[in-house]
């Protein structure tokens, strides 16, 4: 029996040492977990060192809802409404009808003021592909609105109206585009007061009309200004592919 005591003692000591080692390893794992959790919580602390709790969560939820509401409001102001039912039923025919309507309107406005008909650049001659219909309708709508505005100010002349190629607007937070810019370019001759009234009216338009470029050159006589405006409206990316 005495000969077994050293073996028993060695076994107990070994088990004790293994237990202590396991306990130390467990403590280290717990410590790492605590440090990782603290690091995550630091990111959730608001300015002023407010710790995360239910009040903070409620505050963050309310702020997120407010930001989402503001985003929807801005998106509504900047983008156009859905297509008309007629455009959905036969989009290619509808866009051709709208194109002819815009051309007739430009001719009518010019004739009423004894002006040459504006040069119409970039207007499709054939039926457009279905995927281009939403953006073409938006551009034609913008042409109609601007022509009415510019001619309504009694400008001296409108030289041209041009549809330009769409441009993708990238989302800085994510890969890919979320808006499509639909530009047009219009050239006209006006007085300074007429030009300023046009700019004010553009600034008050809904949906938003973005002034992308502006060139003004004094003519002879000096009170006549040759103006070129690069303007655009926007469509959500999903709308351009409907």
GROMACS .gro file of C-alpha atoms in nm:
model
  242
    1UNK     CA    1   0.000   0.000   0.000
    2UNK     CA    2   0.286   0.229   0.086
    3UNK     CA    3   0.426   0.176  -0.260
    4UNK     CA    4   0.105   0.317  -0.415
    5UNK     CA    5   0.116   0.645  -0.224
    6UNK     CA    6   0.375   0.813  -0.451
    7UNK     CA    7   0.168   0.712  -0.757
    8UNK     CA    8  -0.152   0.845  -0.602
    9UNK     CA    9   0.018   1.170  -0.502
   10UNK     CA   10   0.164   1.209  -0.851
   11UNK     CA   11  -0.177   1.144  -1.009
   12UNK     CA   12  -0.347   1.398  -0.782
   13UNK     CA   13  -0.078   1.656  -0.846
   14UNK     CA   14  -0.106   1.599  -1.222
   15UNK     CA   15  -0.483   1.637  -1.210
   16UNK     CA   16  -0.447   1.949  -0.999
   17UNK     CA   17  -0.192   2.097  -1.239
   18UNK     CA   18  -0.417   2.018  -1.537
   19UNK     CA   19  -0.711   2.180  -1.360
   20UNK     CA   20  -0.511   2.492  -1.283
   21UNK     CA   21  -0.393   2.512  -1.646
   22UNK     CA   22  -0.746   2.468  -1.777
   23UNK     CA   23  -0.872   2.733  -1.534
   24UNK     CA   24  -0.602   2.978  -1.651
   25UNK     CA   25  -0.686   2.911  -2.016
   26UNK     CA   26  -1.053   2.966  -1.943
   27UNK     CA   27  -0.972   3.294  -1.767
   28UNK     CA   28  -0.770   3.407  -2.069
   29UNK     CA   29  -1.059   3.321  -2.302
   30UNK     CA   30  -1.303   3.512  -2.081
   31UNK     CA   31  -1.064   3.809  -2.074
   32UNK     CA   32  -1.040   3.811  -2.454
   33UNK     CA   33  -1.418   3.795  -2.478
   34UNK     CA   34  -1.453   4.089  -2.237
   35UNK     CA   35  -1.202   4.299  -2.434
   36UNK     CA   36  -1.378   4.219  -2.763
   37UNK     CA   37  -1.719   4.307  -2.614
   38UNK     CA   38  -1.584   4.635  -2.475
   39UNK     CA   39  -1.443   4.721  -2.816
   40UNK     CA   40  -1.784   4.665  -2.978
   41UNK     CA   41  -1.964   4.865  -2.709
   42UNK     CA   42  -1.729   5.160  -2.754
   43UNK     CA   43  -1.855   5.194  -3.109
   44UNK     CA   44  -2.210   5.217  -2.980
   45UNK     CA   45  -2.141   5.491  -2.727
   46UNK     CA   46  -2.290   5.823  -2.838
   47UNK     CA   47  -2.103   6.154  -2.813
   48UNK     CA   48  -2.090   6.250  -2.449
   49UNK     CA   49  -1.997   5.895  -2.344
   50UNK     CA   50  -2.354   5.771  -2.311
   51UNK     CA   51  -2.345   5.392  -2.269
   52UNK     CA   52  -2.576   5.172  -2.479
   53UNK     CA   53  -2.908   5.111  -2.306
   54UNK     CA   54  -3.279   5.115  -2.395
   55UNK     CA   55  -3.294   5.495  -2.405
   56UNK     CA   56  -2.996   5.507  -2.639
   57UNK     CA   57  -3.154   5.236  -2.855
   58UNK     CA   58  -3.481   5.433  -2.871
   59UNK     CA   59  -3.287   5.746  -2.966
   60UNK     CA   60  -3.098   5.567  -3.242
   61UNK     CA   61  -3.417   5.406  -3.376
   62UNK     CA   62  -3.597   5.741  -3.385
   63UNK     CA   63  -3.302   5.905  -3.560
   64UNK     CA   64  -3.285   5.627  -3.817
   65UNK     CA   65  -3.659   5.665  -3.887
   66UNK     CA   66  -3.614   6.042  -3.924
   67UNK     CA   67  -3.324   5.998  -4.166
   68UNK     CA   68  -3.517   5.742  -4.371
   69UNK     CA   69  -3.816   5.978  -4.390
   70UNK     CA   70  -3.592   6.263  -4.502
   71UNK     CA   71  -3.430   6.038  -4.762
   72UNK     CA   72  -3.772   5.940  -4.902
   73UNK     CA   73  -3.876   6.305  -4.911
   74UNK     CA   74  -3.561   6.411  -5.095
   75UNK     CA   75  -3.589   6.117  -5.333
   76UNK     CA   76  -3.949   6.213  -5.411
   77UNK     CA   77  -3.845   6.573  -5.480
   78UNK     CA   78  -3.556   6.467  -5.701
   79UNK     CA   79  -3.710   6.183  -5.902
   80UNK     CA   80  -4.006   6.155  -6.132
   81UNK     CA   81  -4.339   5.976  -6.077
   82UNK     CA   82  -4.416   5.635  -6.233
   83UNK     CA   83  -4.505   5.596  -6.599
   84UNK     CA   84  -4.856   5.666  -6.721
   85UNK     CA   85  -5.078   5.363  -6.788
   86UNK     CA   86  -5.063   5.427  -7.164
   87UNK     CA   87  -4.682   5.415  -7.150
   88UNK     CA   88  -4.691   5.082  -6.969
   89UNK     CA   89  -4.940   4.931  -7.216
   90UNK     CA   90  -4.743   5.017  -7.533
   91UNK     CA   91  -4.425   5.204  -7.435
   92UNK     CA   92  -4.268   5.235  -7.781
   93UNK     CA   93  -4.581   5.375  -7.943
   94UNK     CA   94  -4.642   5.607  -7.648
   95UNK     CA   95  -4.294   5.759  -7.663
   96UNK     CA   96  -4.332   5.820  -8.037
   97UNK     CA   97  -4.662   5.999  -7.973
   98UNK     CA   98  -4.499   6.212  -7.706
   99UNK     CA   99  -4.207   6.290  -7.937
  100UNK     CA  100  -4.444   6.416  -8.208
  101UNK     CA  101  -4.637   6.615  -7.947
  102UNK     CA  102  -4.317   6.788  -7.833
  103UNK     CA  103  -4.217   6.865  -8.192
  104UNK     CA  104  -4.561   7.013  -8.267
  105UNK     CA  105  -4.546   7.217  -7.947
  106UNK     CA  106  -4.205   7.364  -8.037
  107UNK     CA  107  -4.331   7.451  -8.384
  108UNK     CA  108  -4.646   7.612  -8.241
  109UNK     CA  109  -4.459   7.817  -7.979
  110UNK     CA  110  -4.205   7.938  -8.236
  111UNK     CA  111  -4.474   8.028  -8.492
  112UNK     CA  112  -4.674   8.223  -8.231
  113UNK     CA  113  -4.372   8.446  -8.174
  114UNK     CA  114  -4.254   8.458  -8.536
  115UNK     CA  115  -3.932   8.272  -8.445
  116UNK     CA  116  -3.748   7.997  -8.632
  117UNK     CA  117  -3.832   7.649  -8.503
  118UNK     CA  118  -3.558   7.533  -8.263
  119UNK     CA  119  -3.317   7.275  -8.396
  120UNK     CA  120  -3.414   6.943  -8.240
  121UNK     CA  121  -3.105   6.732  -8.169
  122UNK     CA  122  -3.094   6.381  -8.030
  123UNK     CA  123  -3.462   6.303  -8.083
  124UNK     CA  124  -3.493   5.937  -8.191
  125UNK     CA  125  -3.626   5.885  -8.544
  126UNK     CA  126  -3.725   5.519  -8.507
  127UNK     CA  127  -3.908   5.332  -8.233
  128UNK     CA  128  -3.679   5.327  -7.929
  129UNK     CA  129  -3.591   5.007  -7.740
  130UNK     CA  130  -3.842   4.942  -7.458
  131UNK     CA  131  -3.576   4.980  -7.186
  132UNK     CA  132  -3.507   5.341  -7.295
  133UNK     CA  133  -3.871   5.451  -7.278
  134UNK     CA  134  -3.880   5.577  -6.914
  135UNK     CA  135  -3.579   5.803  -6.959
  136UNK     CA  136  -3.692   5.931  -7.302
  137UNK     CA  137  -4.033   6.020  -7.161
  138UNK     CA  138  -3.868   6.205  -6.875
  139UNK     CA  139  -3.643   6.397  -7.111
  140UNK     CA  140  -3.935   6.484  -7.339
  141UNK     CA  141  -4.136   6.599  -7.039
  142UNK     CA  142  -3.846   6.822  -6.935
  143UNK     CA  143  -3.821   6.963  -7.289
  144UNK     CA  144  -4.193   7.050  -7.283
  145UNK     CA  145  -4.165   7.216  -6.944
  146UNK     CA  146  -3.857   7.419  -7.036
  147UNK     CA  147  -3.989   7.520  -7.378
  148UNK     CA  148  -4.308   7.650  -7.219
  149UNK     CA  149  -4.103   7.836  -6.958
  150UNK     CA  150  -3.848   7.984  -7.198
  151UNK     CA  151  -4.094   8.087  -7.468
  152UNK     CA  152  -4.329   8.217  -7.198
  153UNK     CA  153  -4.064   8.467  -7.088
  154UNK     CA  154  -4.072   8.621  -7.436
  155UNK     CA  155  -3.710   8.539  -7.517
  156UNK     CA  156  -3.558   8.669  -7.839
  157UNK     CA  157  -3.503   8.324  -7.986
  158UNK     CA  158  -3.454   7.954  -7.908
  159UNK     CA  159  -3.174   7.803  -8.116
  160UNK     CA  160  -3.182   7.433  -8.020
  161UNK     CA  161  -3.302   7.168  -7.781
  162UNK     CA  162  -3.089   6.856  -7.741
  163UNK     CA  163  -3.144   6.526  -7.563
  164UNK     CA  164  -2.816   6.389  -7.428
  165UNK     CA  165  -2.714   6.041  -7.320
  166UNK     CA  166  -2.812   5.929  -6.969
  167UNK     CA  167  -2.547   5.910  -6.697
  168UNK     CA  168  -2.527   5.676  -6.398
  169UNK     CA  169  -2.504   5.839  -6.055
  170UNK     CA  170  -2.300   5.619  -5.819
  171UNK     CA  171  -2.392   5.548  -5.459
  172UNK     CA  172  -2.090   5.644  -5.246
  173UNK     CA  173  -2.189   5.393  -4.974
  174UNK     CA  174  -2.242   5.093  -5.201
  175UNK     CA  175  -2.119   4.956  -5.530
  176UNK     CA  176  -2.321   5.049  -5.836
  177UNK     CA  177  -2.555   5.332  -5.930
  178UNK     CA  178  -2.885   5.421  -5.766
  179UNK     CA  179  -2.996   5.708  -5.992
  180UNK     CA  180  -2.981   5.780  -6.363
  181UNK     CA  181  -2.921   6.140  -6.468
  182UNK     CA  182  -3.128   6.242  -6.773
  183UNK     CA  183  -2.970   6.550  -6.929
  184UNK     CA  184  -3.091   6.791  -7.194
  185UNK     CA  185  -2.926   7.103  -7.335
  186UNK     CA  186  -3.109   7.417  -7.452
  187UNK     CA  187  -2.970   7.726  -7.627
  188UNK     CA  188  -3.159   8.054  -7.646
  189UNK     CA  189  -3.113   8.431  -7.672
  190UNK     CA  190  -3.269   8.658  -7.411
  191UNK     CA  191  -3.234   8.975  -7.209
  192UNK     CA  192  -3.080   8.963  -6.861
  193UNK     CA  193  -3.417   9.001  -6.679
  194UNK     CA  194  -3.567   8.720  -6.891
  195UNK     CA  195  -3.270   8.496  -6.815
  196UNK     CA  196  -3.292   8.560  -6.440
  197UNK     CA  197  -3.667   8.485  -6.437
  198UNK     CA  198  -3.596   8.156  -6.615
  199UNK     CA  199  -3.334   8.060  -6.355
  200UNK     CA  200  -3.572   8.138  -6.068
  201UNK     CA  201  -3.848   7.930  -6.226
  202UNK     CA  202  -3.609   7.638  -6.278
  203UNK     CA  203  -3.503   7.658  -5.914
  204UNK     CA  204  -3.865   7.634  -5.799
  205UNK     CA  205  -3.956   7.337  -6.021
  206UNK     CA  206  -4.080   7.007  -5.878
  207UNK     CA  207  -3.946   6.748  -5.935
  208UNK     CA  208  -3.601   6.898  -5.910
  209UNK     CA  209  -3.432   7.033  -6.223
  210UNK     CA  210  -3.056   7.014  -6.177
  211UNK     CA  211  -2.853   7.288  -6.349
  212UNK     CA  212  -2.545   7.096  -6.460
  213UNK     CA  213  -2.384   7.365  -6.671
  214UNK     CA  214  -2.431   7.727  -6.773
  215UNK     CA  215  -2.272   7.940  -7.042
  216UNK     CA  216  -2.365   8.304  -7.104
  217UNK     CA  217  -2.214   8.518  -7.381
  218UNK     CA  218  -2.296   8.883  -7.447
  219UNK     CA  219  -2.410   8.954  -7.802
  220UNK     CA  220  -2.451   9.262  -8.018
  221UNK     CA  221  -2.638   9.458  -7.892
  222UNK     CA  222  -2.483   9.395  -7.547
  223UNK     CA  223  -2.821   9.361  -7.371
  224UNK     CA  224  -2.879   9.040  -7.568
  225UNK     CA  225  -2.738   8.728  -7.405
  226UNK     CA  226  -2.667   8.398  -7.574
  227UNK     CA  227  -2.743   8.134  -7.310
  228UNK     CA  228  -2.670   7.762  -7.304
  229UNK     CA  229  -2.812   7.557  -7.017
  230UNK     CA  230  -2.727   7.193  -6.940
  231UNK     CA  231  -3.010   7.060  -6.725
  232UNK     CA  232  -3.114   6.723  -6.590
  233UNK     CA  233  -3.371   6.529  -6.396
  234UNK     CA  234  -3.328   6.192  -6.229
  235UNK     CA  235  -3.482   5.846  -6.232
  236UNK     CA  236  -3.419   5.565  -5.982
  237UNK     CA  237  -3.216   5.294  -6.153
  238UNK     CA  238  -3.501   5.044  -6.127
  239UNK     CA  239  -3.729   5.281  -6.320
  240UNK     CA  240  -3.497   5.303  -6.620
  241UNK     CA  241  -3.508   4.928  -6.672
  242UNK     CA  242  -3.884   4.871  -6.634
   0.00000   0.00000   0.00000
